[in-house]
Coordinates of C-alpha atoms (C1' of nucleotides) in Angstrom, one line a residue:
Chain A
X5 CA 0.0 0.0 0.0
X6 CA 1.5 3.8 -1.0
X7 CA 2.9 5.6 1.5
X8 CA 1.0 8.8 2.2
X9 CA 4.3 10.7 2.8
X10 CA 4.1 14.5 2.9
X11 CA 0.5 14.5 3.2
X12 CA -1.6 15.3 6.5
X13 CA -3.3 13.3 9.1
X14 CA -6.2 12.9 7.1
X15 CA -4.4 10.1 4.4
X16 CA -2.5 8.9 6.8
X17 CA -5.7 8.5 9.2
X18 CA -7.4 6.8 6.3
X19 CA -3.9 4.6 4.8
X20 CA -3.6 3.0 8.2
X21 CA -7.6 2.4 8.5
X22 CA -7.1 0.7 4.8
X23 CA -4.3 -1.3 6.2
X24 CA -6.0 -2.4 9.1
X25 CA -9.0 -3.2 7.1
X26 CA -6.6 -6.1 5.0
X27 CA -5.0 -7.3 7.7
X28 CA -1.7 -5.8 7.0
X29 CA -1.5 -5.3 10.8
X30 CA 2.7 -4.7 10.7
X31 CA 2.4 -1.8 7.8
X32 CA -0.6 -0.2 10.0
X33 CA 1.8 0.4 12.8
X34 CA 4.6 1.4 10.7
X35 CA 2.6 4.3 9.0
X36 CA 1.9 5.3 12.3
X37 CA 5.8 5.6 12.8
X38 CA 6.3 7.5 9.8
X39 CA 3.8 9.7 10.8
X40 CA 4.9 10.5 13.8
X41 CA 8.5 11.3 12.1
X42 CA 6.8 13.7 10.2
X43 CA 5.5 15.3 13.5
X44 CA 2.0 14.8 13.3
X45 CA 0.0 13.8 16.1
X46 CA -2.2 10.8 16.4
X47 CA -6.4 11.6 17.1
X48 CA -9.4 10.0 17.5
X49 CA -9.3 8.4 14.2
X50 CA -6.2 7.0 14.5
X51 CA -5.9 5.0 17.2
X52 CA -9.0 2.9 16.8
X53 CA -7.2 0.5 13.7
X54 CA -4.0 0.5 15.4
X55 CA -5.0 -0.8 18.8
X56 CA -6.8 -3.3 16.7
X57 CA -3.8 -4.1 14.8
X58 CA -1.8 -4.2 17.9
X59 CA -4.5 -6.8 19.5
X60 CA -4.7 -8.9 16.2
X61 CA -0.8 -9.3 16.2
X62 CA -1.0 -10.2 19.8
X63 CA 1.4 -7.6 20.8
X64 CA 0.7 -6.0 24.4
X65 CA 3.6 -3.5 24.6
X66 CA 1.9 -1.8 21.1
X67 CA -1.2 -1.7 22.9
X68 CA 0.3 -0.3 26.2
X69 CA 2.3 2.1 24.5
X70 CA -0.7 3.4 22.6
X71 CA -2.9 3.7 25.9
X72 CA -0.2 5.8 27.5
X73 CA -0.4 7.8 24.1
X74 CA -3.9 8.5 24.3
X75 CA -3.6 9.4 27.5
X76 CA -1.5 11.7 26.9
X77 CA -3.2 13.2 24.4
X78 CA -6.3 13.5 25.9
X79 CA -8.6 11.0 24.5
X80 CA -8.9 8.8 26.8
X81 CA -13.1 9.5 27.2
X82 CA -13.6 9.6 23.5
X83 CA -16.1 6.6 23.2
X84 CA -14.6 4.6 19.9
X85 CA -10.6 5.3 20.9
X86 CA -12.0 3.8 24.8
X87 CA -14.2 1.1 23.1
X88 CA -11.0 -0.2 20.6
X89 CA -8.7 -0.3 23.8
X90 CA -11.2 -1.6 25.7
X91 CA -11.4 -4.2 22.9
X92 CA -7.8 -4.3 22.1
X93 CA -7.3 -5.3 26.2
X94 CA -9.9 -8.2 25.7
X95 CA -8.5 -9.6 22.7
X96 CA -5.1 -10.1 24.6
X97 CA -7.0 -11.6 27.6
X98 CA -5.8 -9.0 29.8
X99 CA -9.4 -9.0 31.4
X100 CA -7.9 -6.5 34.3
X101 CA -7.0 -3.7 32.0
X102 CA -9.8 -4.3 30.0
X103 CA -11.8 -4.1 33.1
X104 CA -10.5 -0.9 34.1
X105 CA -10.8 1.0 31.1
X106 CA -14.4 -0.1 30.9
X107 CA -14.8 0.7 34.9
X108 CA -13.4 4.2 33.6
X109 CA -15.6 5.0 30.8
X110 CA -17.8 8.1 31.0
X111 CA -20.3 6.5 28.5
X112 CA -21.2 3.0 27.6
X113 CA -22.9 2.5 24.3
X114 CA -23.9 -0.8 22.6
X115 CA -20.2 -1.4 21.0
X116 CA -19.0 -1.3 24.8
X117 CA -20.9 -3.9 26.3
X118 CA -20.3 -6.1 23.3
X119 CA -16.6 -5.9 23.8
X120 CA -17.0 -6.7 27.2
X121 CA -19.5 -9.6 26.7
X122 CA -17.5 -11.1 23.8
X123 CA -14.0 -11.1 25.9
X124 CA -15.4 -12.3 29.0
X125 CA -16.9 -15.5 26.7
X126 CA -13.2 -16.0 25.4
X127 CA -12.0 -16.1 28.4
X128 CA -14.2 -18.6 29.5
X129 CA -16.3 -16.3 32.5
X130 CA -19.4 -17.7 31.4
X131 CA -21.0 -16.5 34.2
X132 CA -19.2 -13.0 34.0
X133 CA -20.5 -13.1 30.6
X134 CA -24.2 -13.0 31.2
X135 CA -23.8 -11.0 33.7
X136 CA -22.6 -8.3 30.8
X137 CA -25.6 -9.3 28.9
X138 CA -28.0 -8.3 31.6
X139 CA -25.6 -5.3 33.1
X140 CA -26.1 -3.8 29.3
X141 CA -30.2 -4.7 29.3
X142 CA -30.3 -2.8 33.2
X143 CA -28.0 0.0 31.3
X144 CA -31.4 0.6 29.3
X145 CA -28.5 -0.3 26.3
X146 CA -30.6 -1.9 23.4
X147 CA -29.0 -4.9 22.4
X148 CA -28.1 -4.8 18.4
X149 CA -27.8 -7.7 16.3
X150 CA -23.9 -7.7 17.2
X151 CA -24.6 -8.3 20.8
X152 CA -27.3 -10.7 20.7
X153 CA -24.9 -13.1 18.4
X154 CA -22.2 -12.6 20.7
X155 CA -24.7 -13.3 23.5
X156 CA -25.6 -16.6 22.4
X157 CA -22.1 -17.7 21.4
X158 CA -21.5 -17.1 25.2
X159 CA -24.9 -19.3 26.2
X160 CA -22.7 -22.1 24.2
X161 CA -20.1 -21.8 25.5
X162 CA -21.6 -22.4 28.6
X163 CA -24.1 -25.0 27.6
X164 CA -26.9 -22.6 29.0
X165 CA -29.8 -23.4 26.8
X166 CA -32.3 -21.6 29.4
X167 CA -30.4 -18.6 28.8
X168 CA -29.9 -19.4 25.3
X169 CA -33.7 -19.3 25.0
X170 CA -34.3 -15.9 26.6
X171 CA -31.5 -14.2 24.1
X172 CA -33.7 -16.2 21.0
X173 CA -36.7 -14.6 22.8
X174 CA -35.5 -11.2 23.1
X175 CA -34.0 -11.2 19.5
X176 CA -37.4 -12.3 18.8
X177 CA -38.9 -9.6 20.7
X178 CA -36.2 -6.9 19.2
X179 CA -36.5 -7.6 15.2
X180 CA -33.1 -9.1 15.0
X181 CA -33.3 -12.9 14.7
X182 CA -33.7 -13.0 10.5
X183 CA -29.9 -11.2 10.7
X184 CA -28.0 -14.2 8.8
X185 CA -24.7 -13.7 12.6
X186 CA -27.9 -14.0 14.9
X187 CA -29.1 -17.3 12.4
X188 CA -26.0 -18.9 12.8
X189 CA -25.1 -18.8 16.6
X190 CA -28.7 -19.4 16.9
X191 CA -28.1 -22.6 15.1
X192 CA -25.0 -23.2 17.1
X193 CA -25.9 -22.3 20.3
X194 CA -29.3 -25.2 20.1
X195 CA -26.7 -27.6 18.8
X196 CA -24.0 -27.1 21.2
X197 CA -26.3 -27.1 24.2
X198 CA -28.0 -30.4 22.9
X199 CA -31.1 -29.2 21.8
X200 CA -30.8 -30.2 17.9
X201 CA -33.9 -30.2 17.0
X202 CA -34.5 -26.0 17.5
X203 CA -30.9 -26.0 15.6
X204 CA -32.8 -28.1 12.6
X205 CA -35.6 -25.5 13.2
X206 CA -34.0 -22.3 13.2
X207 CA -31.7 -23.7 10.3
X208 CA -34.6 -24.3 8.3
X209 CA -36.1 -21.3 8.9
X210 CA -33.8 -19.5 8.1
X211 CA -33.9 -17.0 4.8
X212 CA -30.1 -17.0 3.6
X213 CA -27.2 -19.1 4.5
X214 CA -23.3 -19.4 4.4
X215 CA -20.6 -21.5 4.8
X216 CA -20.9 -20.1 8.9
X217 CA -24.5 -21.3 8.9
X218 CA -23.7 -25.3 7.3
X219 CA -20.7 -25.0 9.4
X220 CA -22.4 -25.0 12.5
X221 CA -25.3 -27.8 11.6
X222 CA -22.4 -30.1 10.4
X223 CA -20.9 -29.6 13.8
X224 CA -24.1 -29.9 15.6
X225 CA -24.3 -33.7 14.7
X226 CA -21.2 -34.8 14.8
X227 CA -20.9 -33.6 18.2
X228 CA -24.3 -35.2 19.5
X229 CA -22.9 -38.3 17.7
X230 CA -25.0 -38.0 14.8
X231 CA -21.9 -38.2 12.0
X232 CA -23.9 -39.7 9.9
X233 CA -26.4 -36.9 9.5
X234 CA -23.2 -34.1 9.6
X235 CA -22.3 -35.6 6.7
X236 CA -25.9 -35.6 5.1
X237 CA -25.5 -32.0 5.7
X238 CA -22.2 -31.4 3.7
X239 CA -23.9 -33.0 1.0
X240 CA -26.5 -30.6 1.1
X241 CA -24.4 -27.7 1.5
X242 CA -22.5 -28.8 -2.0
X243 CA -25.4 -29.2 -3.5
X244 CA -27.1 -25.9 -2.3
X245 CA -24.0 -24.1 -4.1
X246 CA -22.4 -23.1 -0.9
X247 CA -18.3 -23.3 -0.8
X248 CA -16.7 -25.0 2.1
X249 CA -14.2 -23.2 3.7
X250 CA -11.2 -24.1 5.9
X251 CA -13.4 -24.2 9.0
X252 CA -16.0 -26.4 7.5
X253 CA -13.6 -29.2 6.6
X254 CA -12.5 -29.4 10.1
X255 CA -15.7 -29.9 11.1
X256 CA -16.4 -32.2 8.8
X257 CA -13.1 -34.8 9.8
X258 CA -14.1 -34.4 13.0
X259 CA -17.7 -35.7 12.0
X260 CA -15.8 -38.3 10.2
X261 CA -13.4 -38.9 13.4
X262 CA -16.2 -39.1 15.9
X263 CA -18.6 -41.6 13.8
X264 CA -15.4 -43.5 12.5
X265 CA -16.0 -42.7 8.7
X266 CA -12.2 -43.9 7.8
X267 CA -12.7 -43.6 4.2
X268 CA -15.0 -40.9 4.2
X269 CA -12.4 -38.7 6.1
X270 CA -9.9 -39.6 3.7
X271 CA -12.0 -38.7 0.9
X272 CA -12.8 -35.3 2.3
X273 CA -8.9 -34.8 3.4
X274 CA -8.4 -35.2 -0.5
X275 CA -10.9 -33.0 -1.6
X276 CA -10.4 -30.2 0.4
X277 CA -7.5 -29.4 -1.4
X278 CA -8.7 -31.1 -5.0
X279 CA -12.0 -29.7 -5.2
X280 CA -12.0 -26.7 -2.9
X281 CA -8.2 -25.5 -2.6
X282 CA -8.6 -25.2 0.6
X283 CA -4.9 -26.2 2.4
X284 CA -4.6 -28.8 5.2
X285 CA -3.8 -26.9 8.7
X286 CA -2.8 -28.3 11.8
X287 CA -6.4 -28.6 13.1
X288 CA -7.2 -30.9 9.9
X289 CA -3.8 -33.3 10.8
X290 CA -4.9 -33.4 14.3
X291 CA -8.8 -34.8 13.4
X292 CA -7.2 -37.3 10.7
X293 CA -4.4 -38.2 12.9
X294 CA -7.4 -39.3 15.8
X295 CA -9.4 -40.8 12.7
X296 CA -6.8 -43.2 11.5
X297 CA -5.7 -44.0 14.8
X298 CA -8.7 -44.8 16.1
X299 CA -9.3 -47.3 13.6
X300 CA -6.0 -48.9 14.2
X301 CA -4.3 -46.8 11.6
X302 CA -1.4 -45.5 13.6
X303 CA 1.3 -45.9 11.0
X304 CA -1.2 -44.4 8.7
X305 CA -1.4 -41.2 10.8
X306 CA 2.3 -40.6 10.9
X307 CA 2.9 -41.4 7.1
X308 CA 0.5 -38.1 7.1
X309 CA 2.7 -36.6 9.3
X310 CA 5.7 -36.8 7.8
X311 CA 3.9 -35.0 4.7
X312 CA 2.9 -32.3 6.3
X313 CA 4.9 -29.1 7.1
X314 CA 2.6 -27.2 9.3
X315 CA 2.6 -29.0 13.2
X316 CA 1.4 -27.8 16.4
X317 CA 1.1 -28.7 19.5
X318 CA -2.6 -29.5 18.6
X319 CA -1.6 -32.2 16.1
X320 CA 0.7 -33.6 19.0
X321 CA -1.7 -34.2 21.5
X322 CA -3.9 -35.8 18.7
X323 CA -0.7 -37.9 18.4
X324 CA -0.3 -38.4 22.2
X325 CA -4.2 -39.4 22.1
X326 CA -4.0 -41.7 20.0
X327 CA -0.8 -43.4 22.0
X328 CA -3.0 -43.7 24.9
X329 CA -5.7 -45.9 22.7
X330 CA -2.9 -47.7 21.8
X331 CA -0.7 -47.8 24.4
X332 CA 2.3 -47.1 22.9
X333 CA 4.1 -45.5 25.5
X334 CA 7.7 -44.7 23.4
X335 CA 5.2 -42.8 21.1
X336 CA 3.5 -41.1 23.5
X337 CA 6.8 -39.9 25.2
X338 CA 7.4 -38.1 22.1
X339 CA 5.0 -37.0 20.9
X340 CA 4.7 -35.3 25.0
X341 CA 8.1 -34.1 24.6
X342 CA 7.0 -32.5 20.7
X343 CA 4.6 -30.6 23.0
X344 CA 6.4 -29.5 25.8
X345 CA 8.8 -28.0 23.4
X346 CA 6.6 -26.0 22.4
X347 CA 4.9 -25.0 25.6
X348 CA 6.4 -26.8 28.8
X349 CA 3.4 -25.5 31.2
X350 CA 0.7 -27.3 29.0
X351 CA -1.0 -30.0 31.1
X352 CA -2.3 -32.4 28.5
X353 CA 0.5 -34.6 28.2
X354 CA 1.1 -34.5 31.6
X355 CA -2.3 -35.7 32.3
X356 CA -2.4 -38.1 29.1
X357 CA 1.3 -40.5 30.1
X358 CA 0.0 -40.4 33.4
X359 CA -3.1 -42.3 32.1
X360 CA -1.1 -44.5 30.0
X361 CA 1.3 -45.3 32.3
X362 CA -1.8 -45.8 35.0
X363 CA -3.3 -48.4 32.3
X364 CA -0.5 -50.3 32.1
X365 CA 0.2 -50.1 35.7
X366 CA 3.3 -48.7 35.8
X367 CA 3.4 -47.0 39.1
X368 CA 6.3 -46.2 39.3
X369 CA 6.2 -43.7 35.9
X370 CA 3.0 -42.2 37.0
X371 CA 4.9 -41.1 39.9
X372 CA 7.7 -39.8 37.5
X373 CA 5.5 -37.7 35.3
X374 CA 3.3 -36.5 38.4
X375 CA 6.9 -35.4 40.2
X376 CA 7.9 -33.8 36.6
X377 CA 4.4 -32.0 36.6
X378 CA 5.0 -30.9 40.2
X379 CA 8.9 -29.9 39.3
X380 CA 7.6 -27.4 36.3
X381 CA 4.8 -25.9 38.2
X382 CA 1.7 -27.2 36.4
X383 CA -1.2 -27.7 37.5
X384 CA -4.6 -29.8 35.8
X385 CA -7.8 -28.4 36.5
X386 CA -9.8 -29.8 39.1
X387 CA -12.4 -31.9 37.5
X388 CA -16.1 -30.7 37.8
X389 CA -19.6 -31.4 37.2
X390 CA -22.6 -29.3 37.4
X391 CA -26.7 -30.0 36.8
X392 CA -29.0 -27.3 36.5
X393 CA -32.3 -27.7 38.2
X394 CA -35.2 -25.0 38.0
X395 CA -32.4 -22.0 36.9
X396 CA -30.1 -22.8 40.1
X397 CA -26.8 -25.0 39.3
X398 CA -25.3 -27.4 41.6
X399 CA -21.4 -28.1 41.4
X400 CA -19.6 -30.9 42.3
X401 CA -16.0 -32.1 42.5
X402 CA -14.8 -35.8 43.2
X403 CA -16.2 -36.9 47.0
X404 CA -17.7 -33.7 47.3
X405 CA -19.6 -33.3 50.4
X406 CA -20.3 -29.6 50.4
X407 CA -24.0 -29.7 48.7
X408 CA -26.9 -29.0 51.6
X409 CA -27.9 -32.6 50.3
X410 CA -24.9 -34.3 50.4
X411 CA -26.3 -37.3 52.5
X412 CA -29.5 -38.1 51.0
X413 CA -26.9 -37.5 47.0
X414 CA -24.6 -40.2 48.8
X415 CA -27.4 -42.7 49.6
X416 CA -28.7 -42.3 46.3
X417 CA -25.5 -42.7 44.9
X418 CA -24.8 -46.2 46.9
X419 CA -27.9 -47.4 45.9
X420 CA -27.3 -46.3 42.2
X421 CA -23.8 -49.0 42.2
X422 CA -26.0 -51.6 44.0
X423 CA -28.7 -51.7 41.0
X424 CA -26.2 -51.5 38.4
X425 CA -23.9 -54.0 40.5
X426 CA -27.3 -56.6 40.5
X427 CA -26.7 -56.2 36.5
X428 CA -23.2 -56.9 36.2
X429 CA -21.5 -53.8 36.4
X430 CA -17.9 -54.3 37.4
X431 CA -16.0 -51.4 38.1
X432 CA -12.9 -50.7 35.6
X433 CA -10.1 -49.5 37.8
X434 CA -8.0 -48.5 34.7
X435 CA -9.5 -45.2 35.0
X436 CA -8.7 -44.6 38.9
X437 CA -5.7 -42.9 38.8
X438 CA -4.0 -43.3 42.2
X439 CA -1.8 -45.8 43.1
X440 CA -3.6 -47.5 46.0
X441 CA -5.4 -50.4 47.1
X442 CA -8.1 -51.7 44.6
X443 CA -11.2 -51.0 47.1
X444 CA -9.3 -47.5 47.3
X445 CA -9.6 -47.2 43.2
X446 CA -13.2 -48.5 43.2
X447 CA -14.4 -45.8 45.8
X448 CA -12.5 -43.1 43.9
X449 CA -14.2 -43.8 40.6
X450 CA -17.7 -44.1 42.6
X451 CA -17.5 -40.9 43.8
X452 CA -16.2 -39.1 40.4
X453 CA -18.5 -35.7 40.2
X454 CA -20.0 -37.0 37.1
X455 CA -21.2 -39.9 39.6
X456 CA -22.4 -37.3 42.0
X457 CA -24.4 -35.2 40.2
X458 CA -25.8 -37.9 38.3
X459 CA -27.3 -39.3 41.7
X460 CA -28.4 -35.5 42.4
X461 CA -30.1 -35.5 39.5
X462 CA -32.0 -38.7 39.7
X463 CA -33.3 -37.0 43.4
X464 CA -33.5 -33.4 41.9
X465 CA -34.9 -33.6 38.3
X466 CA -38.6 -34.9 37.8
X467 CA -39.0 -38.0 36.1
X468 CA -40.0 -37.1 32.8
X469 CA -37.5 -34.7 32.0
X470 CA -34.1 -35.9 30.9
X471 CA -31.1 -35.3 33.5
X472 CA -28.8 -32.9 32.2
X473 CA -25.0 -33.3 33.5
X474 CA -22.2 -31.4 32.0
X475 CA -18.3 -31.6 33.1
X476 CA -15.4 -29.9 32.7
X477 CA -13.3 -32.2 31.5
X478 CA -13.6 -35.8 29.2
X479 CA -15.8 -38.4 31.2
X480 CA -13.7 -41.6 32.4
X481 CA -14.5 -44.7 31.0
X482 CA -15.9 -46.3 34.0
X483 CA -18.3 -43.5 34.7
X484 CA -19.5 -43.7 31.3
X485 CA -19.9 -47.2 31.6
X486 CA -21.5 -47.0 34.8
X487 CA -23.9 -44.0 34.2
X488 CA -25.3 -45.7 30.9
X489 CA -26.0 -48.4 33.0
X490 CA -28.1 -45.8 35.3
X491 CA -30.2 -44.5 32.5
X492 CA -31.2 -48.4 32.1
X493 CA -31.7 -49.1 35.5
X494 CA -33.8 -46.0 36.4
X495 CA -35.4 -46.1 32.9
X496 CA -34.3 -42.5 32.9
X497 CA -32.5 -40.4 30.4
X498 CA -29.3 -39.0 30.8
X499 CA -27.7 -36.5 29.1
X500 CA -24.1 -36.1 29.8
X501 CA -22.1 -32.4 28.2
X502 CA -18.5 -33.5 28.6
X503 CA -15.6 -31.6 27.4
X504 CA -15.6 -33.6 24.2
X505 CA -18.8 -34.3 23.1
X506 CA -22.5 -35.0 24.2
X507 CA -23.6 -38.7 25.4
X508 CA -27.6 -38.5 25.5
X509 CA -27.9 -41.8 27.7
X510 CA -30.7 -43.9 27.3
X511 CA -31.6 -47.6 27.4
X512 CA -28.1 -48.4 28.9
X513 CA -26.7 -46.7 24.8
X514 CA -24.9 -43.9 24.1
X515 CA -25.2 -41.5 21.2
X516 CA -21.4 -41.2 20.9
X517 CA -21.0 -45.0 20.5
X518 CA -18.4 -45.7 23.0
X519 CA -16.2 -43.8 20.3
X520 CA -15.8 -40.7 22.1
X521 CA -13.4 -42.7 24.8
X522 CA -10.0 -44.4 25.1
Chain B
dC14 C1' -10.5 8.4 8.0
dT15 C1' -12.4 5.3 13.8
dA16 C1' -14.9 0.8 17.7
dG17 C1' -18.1 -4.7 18.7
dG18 C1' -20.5 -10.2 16.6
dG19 C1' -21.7 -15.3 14.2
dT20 C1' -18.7 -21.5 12.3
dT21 C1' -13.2 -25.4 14.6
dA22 C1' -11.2 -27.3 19.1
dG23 C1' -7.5 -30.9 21.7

DNA sequence: CTAGGGTTAG
């Protein structure tokens, strides 16, 4: 892009906007250099596109050096240069700062909140999140169609379909629902929270679609274990005209991956970049490397490897995954080491040998990796459930005794292993992780918070609404076993939200087909 | 000439 050299603010104002615009975040912030040299001063229109460039590239000094520049200059109250640092803050998860220039702001419009909302969802503060959505509402701040998608990107993210239902009902209520963003995380939001059929609904409703909208439907299934219909959909989106895009593939191997289409996924692998010209990334190796391995294809998956130039720590854990199904330990050392070189603090493979080596009792390398964990400072998250009963949630962790109920949630939960026990459930102690005595193990996995607040659910939730579990992290094996074996015995169904995928329980079946585990 | 959103995901 020309250099506006000599002129005034104005083309410079409006070269670094263009650069911006193309993602040419670099040149952005060296026009604003060059402009400086020339000795003209940055204003209200400038600093918007460059705190976004400097968030896009990820690079906090820029953005810090900007908001000392702004204050400076005096415009720290103008309401786009605070929303774009207020943005900028967000996109580089420094929630504090952010925080603070929002606590700071004079006046809050729409574009304020929204910033807000959306960072709080990618930071995970679910909670924090909707607490945004209803602080902007009190505000008297109209929602726009901006908000409301981001507002129900954050219900899925938090598998809130209650809340999901009151942003569909306000968008309802506000005009803004026939907006193709508000369409598509509509579509997502049903799907991702288990409620597929309003996804089919609102997808077929639904006046114009993209690649975003087919996206989301194909991604829907597949993770509510319908593959089979994900790919259905693909079909349909071909035939409708619409062009897949990078994101669509992935979701489309991971369809393949979760419902074990082996030669399906290699056919799509191939087209991508055949028919579409769309180029393998990492997060394609990484569902292909699960899908061949899966089906006992593990040579298969690193022949692919070895092709490919572009791999991440993504495409490692894949790999590390798949050692685990395996039990490959060499492998999986590895492929652990391929990801600590890139980030030594990540837990997975931590968590992932330790498994392995627990399968295969080895004790004594459990207690290798667990001291190497312990050496390097990381720490896994605390494993979690929650169920929601009449708006409230109740949280659990493993033996948790804190809930008001806790006694009557344990007798339930002893009576739950007696019925299954009386139909030949026999507890897999694979899946305890601690090296201990067996009756040890077999209590542990009894009392895994998936366990508990299944048992609080079968006291809580009437009888002929579904029990809705979610956790934090994947469910063990045993407790999958186990709580499938609950839905029988209670005639009951149980839908369990794990960090992987749905399992809607019922009849002692799963929907993900015992594929979703190791 | 300026600010926010919607599809992946281990």
């Amino acid at each position: 892009m020309a250099s506006p050299a000599g002129r005034g603010l104005m083309s410079y104002n409006a070269a670094i906007s263009r650069c911006a615009r193309a993602g040419l975040y670099p040149r952005a912030l060296a026009l604003f250099r060059e402009m400086r040299a020339q000795g003209l001063r940055a204003d209200e229109y400038t600093l918007p596109p460059l705190l976004n460039s400097a968030a896009l590239l990820l690079a906090a000094p820029a953005a810090a050096a900007l908001h000392a520049l702004l204050l400076r200059a005096g415009l720290a109250s103008h309401l786009h240069v605070a929303n774009a640092l207020l943005d900028a803050y967000a996109k580089l998860s420094l929630g504090r700062a952010a925080r603070a220039v929002f606590d700071e702001m004079p006046r809050r419009d729409v574009v304020t909140w929204t910033s807000l909302l959306a960072g709080l969802a990618r930071a995970g503060a679910h909670a924090a999140a909707a607490r945004a959505y209803r602080g902007m509402v009190g505000a008297g701040v109209a929602p726009d169609e901006f908000a409301v998608a981001a507002a129900l990107s954050a219900c899925a993210g938090a598998t809130a379909l209650e809340a999901g239902r009151s942003v569909h009902a306000a968008a309802l209520r506000l005009g803004l629902a026939a907006f193709l963003s508000v369409g598509n995380s509509l579509v997502s939001m049903y799907a991702k929270t288990g409620a597929l059929r309003d996804a089919r609904a609102v997808f077929d409703a639904m006046r114009a679609r993209c690649a975003i909208t087919w996206t989301a439907l194909i991604v829907g299934y597949a993770q509510n274990g319908r593959g089979a219909r994900s790919l259905e959909v693909y079909a349909d989106m071909v035939r409708a005209g619409c062009r897949p895009d990078y994101v669509t593939f992935v979701g489309l191997l991971f369809a393949c991956s979760h419902a074990g289409f082996v030669d399906a996924g290699r056919a799509h692998f191939r087209s991508m970049t055949a028919d579409y010209g769309v180029a393998p990334g990492p997060d394609h190796y990484a569902c292909m490397v699960d899908l061949l391995s899966r089906a006992g294809r593990l040579e298969e998956a690193m022949d692919l490897l070895i092709d490919s130039a572009e791999l991440d720590a993504t495409v490692w854990k894949a790999l590390l995954g798949a050692c685990r199904v395996h039990r490959n330990a060499e492998l999986a050392e590895r492929a652990a080491e391929m990801v600590w070189r890139l980030d030594p603090t990540d837990a997975v493979p931590y968590v992932m040998l330790s498994n392995l080596y627990s399968r295969a009792r080895r004790w004594g390398d459990v207690a290798r990796i667990r001291a190497l964990m312990k050496s390097r400072g990381v720490t896994k998250e605390p494993g979690c459930s929650w169920v929601g009963v009449s708006g409230v949630m109740h949280l659990f962790h493993v033996e948790d005794r804190g809930h008001p109920r806790a006694s009557e949630i344990y007798r339930k939960l002893e009576e739950m292993t007696e019925r299954i026990r009386a139909e030949g459930y026999v507890p897999d102690t694979d899946w305890a992780l601690q090296d201990e005595a067996p009756e040890g193990k077999e209590r542990g996995l009894a009392y895994h918070s998936e366990r508990i607040a299944v048992a609080f659910g079968l006291l809580a939730v009437p009888a002929a609404a579904p029990i809705r579990v979610f956790k934090n992290l994947r469910v063990c094996g045993d407790c999958h076993t186990a709580i499938k074996m609950v839905a029988k015995a209670y005639d009951r169904e149980i839908i369990l939200r794990d960090a992987n995928c749905f399992h809607h329980m019922k009849d002692g079946d799963c929907s993900c087909g015992d594929y979703c585990l190791n």
